[in-house]
Coordinates of N, CA, C and O in Angstrom, one line a residue:
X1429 N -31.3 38.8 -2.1 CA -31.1 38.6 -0.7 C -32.3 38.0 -0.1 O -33.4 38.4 -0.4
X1430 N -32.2 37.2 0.8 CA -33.4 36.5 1.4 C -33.6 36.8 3.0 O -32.9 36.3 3.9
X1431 N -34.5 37.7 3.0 CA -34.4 38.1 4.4 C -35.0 37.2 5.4 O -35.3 37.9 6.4
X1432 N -35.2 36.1 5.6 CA -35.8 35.1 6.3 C -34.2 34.9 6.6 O -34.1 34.9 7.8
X1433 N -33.2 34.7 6.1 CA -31.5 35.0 6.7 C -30.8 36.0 7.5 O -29.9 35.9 8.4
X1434 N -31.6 37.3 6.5 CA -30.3 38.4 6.9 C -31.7 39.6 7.6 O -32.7 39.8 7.0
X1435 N -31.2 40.2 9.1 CA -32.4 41.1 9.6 C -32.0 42.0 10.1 O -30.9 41.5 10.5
X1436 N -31.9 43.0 10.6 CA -31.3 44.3 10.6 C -31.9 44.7 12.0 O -33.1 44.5 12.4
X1437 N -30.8 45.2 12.5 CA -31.6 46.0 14.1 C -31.4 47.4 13.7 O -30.5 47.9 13.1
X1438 N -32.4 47.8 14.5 CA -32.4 49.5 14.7 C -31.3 50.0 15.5 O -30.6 49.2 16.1
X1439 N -30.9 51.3 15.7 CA -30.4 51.5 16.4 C -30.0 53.1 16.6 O -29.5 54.0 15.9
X1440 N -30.5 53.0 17.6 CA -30.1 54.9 18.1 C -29.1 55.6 18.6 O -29.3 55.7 19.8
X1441 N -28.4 56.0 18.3 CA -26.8 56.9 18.9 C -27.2 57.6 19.4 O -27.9 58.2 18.7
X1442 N -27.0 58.1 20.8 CA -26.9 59.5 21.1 C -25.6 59.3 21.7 O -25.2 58.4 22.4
X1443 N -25.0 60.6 21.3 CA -23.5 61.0 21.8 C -23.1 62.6 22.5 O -22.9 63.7 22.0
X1444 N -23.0 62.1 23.6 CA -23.3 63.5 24.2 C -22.1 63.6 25.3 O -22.2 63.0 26.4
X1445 N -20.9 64.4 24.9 CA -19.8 64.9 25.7 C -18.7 63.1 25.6 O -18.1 62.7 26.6
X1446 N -18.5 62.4 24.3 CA -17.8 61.5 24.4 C -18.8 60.3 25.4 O -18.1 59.5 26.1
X1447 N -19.6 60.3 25.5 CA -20.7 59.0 25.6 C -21.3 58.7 24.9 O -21.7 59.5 24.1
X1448 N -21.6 57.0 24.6 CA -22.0 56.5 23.9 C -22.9 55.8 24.2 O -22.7 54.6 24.2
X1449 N -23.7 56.1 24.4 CA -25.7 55.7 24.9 C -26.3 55.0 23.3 O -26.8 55.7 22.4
X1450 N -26.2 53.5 23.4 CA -26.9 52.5 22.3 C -28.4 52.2 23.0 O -28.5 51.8 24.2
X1451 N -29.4 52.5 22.3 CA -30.6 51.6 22.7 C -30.7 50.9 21.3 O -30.6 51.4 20.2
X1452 N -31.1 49.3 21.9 CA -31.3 48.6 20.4 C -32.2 47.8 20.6 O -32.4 47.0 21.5
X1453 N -33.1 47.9 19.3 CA -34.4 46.7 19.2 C -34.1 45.9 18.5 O -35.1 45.4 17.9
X1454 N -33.0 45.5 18.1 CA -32.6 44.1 17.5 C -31.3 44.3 17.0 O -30.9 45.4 17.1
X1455 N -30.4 43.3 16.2 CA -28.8 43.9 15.7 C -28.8 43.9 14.1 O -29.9 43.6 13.6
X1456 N -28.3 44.0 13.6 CA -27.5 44.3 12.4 C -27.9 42.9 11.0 O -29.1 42.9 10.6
X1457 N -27.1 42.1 10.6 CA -27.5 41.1 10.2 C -27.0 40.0 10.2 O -25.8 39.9 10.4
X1458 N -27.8 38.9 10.0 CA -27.9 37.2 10.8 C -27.2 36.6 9.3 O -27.1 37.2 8.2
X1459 N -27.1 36.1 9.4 CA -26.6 34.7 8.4 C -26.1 33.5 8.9 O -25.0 33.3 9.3
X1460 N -27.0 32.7 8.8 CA -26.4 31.6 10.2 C -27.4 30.5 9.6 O -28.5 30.9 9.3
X1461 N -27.1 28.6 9.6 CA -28.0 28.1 9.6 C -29.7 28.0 9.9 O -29.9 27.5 11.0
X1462 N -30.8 28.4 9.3 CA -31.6 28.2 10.1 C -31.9 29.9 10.0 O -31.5 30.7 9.1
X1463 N -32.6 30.1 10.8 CA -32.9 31.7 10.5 C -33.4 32.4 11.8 O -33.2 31.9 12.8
X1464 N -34.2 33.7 11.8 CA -33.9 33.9 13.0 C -34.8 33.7 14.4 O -34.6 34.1 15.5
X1465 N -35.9 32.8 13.9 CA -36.4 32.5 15.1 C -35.7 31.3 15.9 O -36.3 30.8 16.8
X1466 N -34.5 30.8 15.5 CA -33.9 30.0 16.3 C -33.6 30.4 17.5 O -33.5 29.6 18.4
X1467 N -33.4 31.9 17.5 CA -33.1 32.6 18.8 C -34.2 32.6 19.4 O -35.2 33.1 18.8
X1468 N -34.3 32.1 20.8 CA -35.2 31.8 21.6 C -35.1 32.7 23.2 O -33.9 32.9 23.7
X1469 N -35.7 33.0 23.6 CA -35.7 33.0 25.4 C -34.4 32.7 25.6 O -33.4 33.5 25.8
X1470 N -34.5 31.2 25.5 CA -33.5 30.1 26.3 C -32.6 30.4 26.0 O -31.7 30.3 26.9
X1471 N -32.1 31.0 24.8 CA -30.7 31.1 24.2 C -30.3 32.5 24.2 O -29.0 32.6 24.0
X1472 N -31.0 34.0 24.4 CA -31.1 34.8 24.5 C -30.1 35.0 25.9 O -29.1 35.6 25.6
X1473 N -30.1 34.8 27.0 CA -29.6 34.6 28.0 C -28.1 34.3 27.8 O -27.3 34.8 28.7
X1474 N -27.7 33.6 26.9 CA -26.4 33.5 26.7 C -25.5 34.4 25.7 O -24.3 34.4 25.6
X1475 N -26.2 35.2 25.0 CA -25.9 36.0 24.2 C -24.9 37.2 24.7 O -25.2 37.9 25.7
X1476 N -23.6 37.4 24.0 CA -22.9 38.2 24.6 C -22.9 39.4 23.4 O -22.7 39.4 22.2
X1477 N -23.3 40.7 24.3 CA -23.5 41.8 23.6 C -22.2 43.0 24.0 O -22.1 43.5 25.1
X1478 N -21.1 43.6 22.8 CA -20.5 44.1 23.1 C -20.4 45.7 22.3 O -20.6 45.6 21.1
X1479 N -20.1 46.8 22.8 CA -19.6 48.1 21.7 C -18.3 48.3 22.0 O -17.9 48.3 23.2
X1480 N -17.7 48.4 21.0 CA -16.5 48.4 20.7 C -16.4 50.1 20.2 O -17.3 50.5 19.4
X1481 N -15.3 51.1 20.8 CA -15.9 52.1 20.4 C -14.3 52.5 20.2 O -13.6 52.4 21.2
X1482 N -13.8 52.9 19.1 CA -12.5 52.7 18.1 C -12.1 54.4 17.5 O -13.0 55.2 17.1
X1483 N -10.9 54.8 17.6 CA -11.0 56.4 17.1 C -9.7 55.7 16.2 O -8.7 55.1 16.7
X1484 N -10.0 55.9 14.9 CA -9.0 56.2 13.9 C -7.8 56.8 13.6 O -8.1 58.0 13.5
X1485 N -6.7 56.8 13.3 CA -5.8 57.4 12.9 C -6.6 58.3 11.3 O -6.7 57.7 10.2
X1486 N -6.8 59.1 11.4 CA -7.4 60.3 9.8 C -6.7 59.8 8.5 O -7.3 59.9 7.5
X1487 N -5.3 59.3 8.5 CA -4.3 59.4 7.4 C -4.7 58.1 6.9 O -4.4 57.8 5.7
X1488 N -5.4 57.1 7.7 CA -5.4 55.6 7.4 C -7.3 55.1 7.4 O -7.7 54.0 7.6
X1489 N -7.9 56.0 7.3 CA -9.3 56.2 7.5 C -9.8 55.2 6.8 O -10.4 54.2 7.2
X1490 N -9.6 55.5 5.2 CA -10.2 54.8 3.9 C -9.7 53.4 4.2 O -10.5 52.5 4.5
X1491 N -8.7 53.1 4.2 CA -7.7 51.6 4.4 C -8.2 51.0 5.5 O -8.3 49.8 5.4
X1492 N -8.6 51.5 6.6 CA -9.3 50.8 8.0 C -10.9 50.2 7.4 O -11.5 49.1 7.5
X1493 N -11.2 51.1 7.2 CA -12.9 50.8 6.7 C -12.6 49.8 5.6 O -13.0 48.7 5.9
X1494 N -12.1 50.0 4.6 CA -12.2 48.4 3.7 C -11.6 47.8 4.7 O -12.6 47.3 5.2
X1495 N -10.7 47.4 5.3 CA -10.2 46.1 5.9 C -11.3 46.0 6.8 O -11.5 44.8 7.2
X1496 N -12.1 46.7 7.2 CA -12.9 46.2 8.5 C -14.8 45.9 8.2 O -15.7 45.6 9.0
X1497 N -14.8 46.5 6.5 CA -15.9 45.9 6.2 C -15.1 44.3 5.5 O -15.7 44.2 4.4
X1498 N -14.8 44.0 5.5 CA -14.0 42.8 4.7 C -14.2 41.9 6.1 O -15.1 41.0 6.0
X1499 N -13.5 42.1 7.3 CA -13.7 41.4 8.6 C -14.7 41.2 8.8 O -14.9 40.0 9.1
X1500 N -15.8 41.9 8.8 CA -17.4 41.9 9.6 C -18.4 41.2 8.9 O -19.5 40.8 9.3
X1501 N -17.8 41.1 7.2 CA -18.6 40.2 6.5 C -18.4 39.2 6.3 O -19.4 38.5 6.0
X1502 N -17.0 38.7 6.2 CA -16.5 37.3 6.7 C -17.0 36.8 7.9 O -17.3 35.6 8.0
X1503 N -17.1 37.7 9.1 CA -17.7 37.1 10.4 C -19.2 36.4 10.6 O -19.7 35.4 11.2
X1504 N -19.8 37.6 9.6 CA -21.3 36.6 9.0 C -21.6 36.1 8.4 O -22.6 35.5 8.6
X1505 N -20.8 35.8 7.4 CA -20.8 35.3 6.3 C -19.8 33.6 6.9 O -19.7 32.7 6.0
X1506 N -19.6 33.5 7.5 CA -18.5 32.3 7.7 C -19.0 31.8 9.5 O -18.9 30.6 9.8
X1507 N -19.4 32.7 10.3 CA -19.0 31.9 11.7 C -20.7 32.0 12.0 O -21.4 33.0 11.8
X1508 N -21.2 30.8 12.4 CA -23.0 30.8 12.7 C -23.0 31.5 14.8 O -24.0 31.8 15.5
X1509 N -21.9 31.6 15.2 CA -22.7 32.2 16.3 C -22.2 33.3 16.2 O -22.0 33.7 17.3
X1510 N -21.9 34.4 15.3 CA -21.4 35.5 15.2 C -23.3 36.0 14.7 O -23.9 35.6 13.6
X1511 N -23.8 36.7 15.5 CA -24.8 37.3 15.4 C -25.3 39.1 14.5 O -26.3 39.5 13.9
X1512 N -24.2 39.7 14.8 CA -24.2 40.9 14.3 C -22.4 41.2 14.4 O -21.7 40.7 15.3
X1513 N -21.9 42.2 13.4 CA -21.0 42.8 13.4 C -21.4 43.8 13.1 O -22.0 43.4 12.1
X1514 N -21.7 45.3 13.1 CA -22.4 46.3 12.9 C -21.8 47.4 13.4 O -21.9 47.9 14.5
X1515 N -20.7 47.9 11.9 CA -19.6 48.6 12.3 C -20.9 50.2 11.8 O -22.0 50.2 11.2
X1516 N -20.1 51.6 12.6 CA -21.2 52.5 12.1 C -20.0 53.7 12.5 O -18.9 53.3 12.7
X1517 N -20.4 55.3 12.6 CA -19.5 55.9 12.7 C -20.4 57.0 12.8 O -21.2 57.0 11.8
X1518 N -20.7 58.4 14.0 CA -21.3 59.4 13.8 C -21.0 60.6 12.7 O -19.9 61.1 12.4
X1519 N -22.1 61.0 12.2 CA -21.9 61.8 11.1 C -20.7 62.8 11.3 O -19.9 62.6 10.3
X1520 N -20.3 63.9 12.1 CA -20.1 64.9 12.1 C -18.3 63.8 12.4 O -17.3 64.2 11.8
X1521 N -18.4 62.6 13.1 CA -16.9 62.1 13.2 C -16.2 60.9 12.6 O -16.0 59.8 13.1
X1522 N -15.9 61.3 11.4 CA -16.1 59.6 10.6 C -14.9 58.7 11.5 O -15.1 57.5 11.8
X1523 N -13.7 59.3 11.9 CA -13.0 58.9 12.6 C -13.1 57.8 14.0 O -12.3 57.1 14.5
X1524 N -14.0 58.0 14.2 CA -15.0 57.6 15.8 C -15.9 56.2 15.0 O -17.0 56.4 14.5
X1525 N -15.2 54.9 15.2 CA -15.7 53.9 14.5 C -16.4 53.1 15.6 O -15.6 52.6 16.5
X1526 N -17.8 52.8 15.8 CA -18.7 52.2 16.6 C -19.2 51.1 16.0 O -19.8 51.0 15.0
X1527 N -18.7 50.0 17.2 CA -19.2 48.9 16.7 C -20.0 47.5 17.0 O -19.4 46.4 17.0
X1528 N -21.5 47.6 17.1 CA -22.3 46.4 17.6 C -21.7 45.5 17.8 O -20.8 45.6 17.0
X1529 N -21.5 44.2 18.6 CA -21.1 43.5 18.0 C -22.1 42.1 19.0 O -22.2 42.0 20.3
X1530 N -22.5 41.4 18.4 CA -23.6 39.9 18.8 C -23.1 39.2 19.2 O -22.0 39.3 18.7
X1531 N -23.1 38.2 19.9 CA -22.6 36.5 19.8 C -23.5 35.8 20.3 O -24.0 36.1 21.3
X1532 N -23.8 34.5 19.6 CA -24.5 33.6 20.7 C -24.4 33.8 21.7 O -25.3 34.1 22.5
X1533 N -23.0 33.6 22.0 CA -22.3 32.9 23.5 C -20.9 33.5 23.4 O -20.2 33.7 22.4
X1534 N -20.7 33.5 24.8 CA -19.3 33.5 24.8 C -18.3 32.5 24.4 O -17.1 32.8 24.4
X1535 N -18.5 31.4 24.1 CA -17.8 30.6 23.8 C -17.8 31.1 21.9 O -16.8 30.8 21.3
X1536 N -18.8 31.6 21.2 CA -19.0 32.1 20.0 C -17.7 33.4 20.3 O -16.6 33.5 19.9
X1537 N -18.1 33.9 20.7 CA -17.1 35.0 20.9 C -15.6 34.6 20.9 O -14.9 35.1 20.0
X1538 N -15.0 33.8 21.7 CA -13.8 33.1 21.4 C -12.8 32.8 20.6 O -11.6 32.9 20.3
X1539 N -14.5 31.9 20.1 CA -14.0 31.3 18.6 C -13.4 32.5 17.4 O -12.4 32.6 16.8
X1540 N -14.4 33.2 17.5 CA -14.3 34.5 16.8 C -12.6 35.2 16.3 O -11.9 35.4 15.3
X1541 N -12.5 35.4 17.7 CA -11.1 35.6 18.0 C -9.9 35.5 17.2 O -9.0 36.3 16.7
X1542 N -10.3 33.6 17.1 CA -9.2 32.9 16.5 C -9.6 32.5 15.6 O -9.4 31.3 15.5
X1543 N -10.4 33.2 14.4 CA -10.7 33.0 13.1 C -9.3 33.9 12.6 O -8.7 34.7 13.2
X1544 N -8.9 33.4 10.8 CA -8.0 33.9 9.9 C -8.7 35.4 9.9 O -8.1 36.2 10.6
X1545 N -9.5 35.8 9.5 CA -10.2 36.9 9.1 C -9.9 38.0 10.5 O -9.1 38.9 10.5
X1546 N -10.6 37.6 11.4 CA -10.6 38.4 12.6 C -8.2 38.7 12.8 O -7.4 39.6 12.6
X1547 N -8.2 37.4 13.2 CA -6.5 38.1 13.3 C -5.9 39.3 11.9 O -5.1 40.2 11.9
X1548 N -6.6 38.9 11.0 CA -6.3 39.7 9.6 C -6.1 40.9 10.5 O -5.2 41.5 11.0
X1549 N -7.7 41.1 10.5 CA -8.0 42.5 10.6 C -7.4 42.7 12.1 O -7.5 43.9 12.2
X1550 N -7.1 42.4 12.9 CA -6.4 42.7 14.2 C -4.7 43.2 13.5 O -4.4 44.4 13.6
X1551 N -3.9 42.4 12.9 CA -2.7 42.9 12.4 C -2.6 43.5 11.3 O -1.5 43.5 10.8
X1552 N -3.6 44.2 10.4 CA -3.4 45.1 9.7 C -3.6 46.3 10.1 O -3.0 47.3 9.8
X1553 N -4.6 46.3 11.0 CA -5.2 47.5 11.4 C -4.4 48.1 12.9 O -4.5 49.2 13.3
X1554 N -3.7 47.3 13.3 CA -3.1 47.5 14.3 C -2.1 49.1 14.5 O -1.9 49.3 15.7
X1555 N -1.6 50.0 13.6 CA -0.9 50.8 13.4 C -1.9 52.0 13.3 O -1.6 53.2 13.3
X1556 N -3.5 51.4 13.2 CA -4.3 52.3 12.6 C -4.9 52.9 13.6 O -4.9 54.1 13.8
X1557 N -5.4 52.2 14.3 CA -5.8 52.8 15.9 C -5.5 53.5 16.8 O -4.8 53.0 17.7
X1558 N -5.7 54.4 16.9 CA -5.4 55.2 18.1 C -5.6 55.1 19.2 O -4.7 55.3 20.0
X1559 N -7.0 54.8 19.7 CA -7.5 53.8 21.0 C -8.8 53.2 20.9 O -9.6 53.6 20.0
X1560 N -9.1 52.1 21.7 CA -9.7 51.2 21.1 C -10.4 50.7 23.1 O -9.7 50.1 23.9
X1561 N -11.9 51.2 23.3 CA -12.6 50.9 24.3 C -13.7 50.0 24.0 O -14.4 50.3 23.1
X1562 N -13.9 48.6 24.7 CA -15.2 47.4 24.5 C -15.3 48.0 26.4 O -14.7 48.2 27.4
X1563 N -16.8 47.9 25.7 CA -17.7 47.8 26.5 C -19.2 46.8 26.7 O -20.3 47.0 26.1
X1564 N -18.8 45.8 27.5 CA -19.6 44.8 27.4 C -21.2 45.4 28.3 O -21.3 46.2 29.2
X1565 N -22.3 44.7 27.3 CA -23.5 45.3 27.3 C -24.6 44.7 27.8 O -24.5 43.6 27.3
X1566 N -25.9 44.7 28.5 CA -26.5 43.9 29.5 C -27.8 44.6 28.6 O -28.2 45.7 28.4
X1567 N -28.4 42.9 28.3 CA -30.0 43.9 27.5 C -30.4 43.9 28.5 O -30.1 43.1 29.4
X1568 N -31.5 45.4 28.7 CA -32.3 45.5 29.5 C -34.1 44.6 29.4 O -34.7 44.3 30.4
X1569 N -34.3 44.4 28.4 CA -35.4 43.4 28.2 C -35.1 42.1 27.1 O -35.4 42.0 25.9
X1570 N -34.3 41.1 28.2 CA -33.5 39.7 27.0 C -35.2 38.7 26.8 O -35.1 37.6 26.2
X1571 N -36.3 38.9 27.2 CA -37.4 38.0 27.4 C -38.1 38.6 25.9 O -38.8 37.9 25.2
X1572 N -38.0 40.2 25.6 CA -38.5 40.7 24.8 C -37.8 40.5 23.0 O -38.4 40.5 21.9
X1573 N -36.3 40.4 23.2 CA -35.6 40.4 22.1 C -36.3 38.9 20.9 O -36.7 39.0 19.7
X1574 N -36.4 37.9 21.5 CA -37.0 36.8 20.8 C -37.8 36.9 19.9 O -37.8 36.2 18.9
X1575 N -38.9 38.0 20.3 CA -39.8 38.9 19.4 C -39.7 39.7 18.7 O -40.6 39.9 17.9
X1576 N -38.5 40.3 18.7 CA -38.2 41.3 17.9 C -38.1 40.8 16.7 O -38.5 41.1 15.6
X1577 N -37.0 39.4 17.2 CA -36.6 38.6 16.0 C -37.8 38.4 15.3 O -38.2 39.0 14.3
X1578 N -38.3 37.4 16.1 CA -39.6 37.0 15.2 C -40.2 37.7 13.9 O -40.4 37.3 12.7
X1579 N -40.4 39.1 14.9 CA -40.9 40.1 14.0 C -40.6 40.1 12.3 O -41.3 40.1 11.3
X1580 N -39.1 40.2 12.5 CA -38.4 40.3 11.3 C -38.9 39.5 10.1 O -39.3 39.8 9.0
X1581 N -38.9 38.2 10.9 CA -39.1 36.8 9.8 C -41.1 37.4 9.2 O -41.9 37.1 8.3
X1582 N -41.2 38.1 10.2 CA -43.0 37.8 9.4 C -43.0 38.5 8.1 O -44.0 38.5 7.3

């Protein structure tokens, strides 16, 4: 694996009374032409940051998680403004599937959408879900993220 490609953000859960409080110093992993100091200031700004926060049906647990590690790695593995997919789940609730999710841009996000892979996992999983909340996310220091990146690559 060549990490000058692929860079991992940190990330903290606290979950307190069905809230879901993310602070993050960077996302999950990159795979995308070019590596990750491409991400600049300039482009930072356009970056759409979302959690997707998913409660499973129990009977269909195992079958959701493969289909939806299968989606999130095709998403990096195949689309360059797909920034992070960064599926996770708190210990005590495996059922409770949380999920980072990056994009360049909203117009990356779109595209996303209407990839084969993504509809996959939208109609297989569709019976599996029980409810399913996005909540779109505002960094609070977008001038600092650039660096984080950086960081990675050194």
């Amino acid at each position: 694996m060549n990490f000058n490609n692929h860079f991992f953000l940190k990330i903290a859960i606290l979950v307190k009374g069905g809230l879901v409080i993310l602070f993050f110093g960077l996302v999950s992993c990159i795979s995308s032409p070019g590596d990750a100091s491409s991400i600049s200031p300039a482009n930072t700004d356009e970056m759409m940051v979302r959690i997707a926060d998913i409660e499973i049906d129990s009977a269909y647990l195992e079958e959701y998680i493969a289909i939806l590690k299968e989606e999130s790695e095709a998403s990096i593995r195949l689309e360059p403004g797909v920034i992070s997919i960064f599926p996770m789940f708190p210990k005590e609730k495996a059922t409770n599937i949380i999920i980072v999710e990056v994009y360049a841009s909203r117009e990356a996000y779109e595209s996303h959408l209407q990839t084969p892979h993504f509809k996959h996992y939208k109609r297989a999983t569709l019976d599996m879900v029980k409810s399913l909340k996005l909540i779109d996310m505002e960094a609070v220091d977008k001038e600092n993220m650039s660096k984080v990146f950086g960081k990675l690559n050194s």
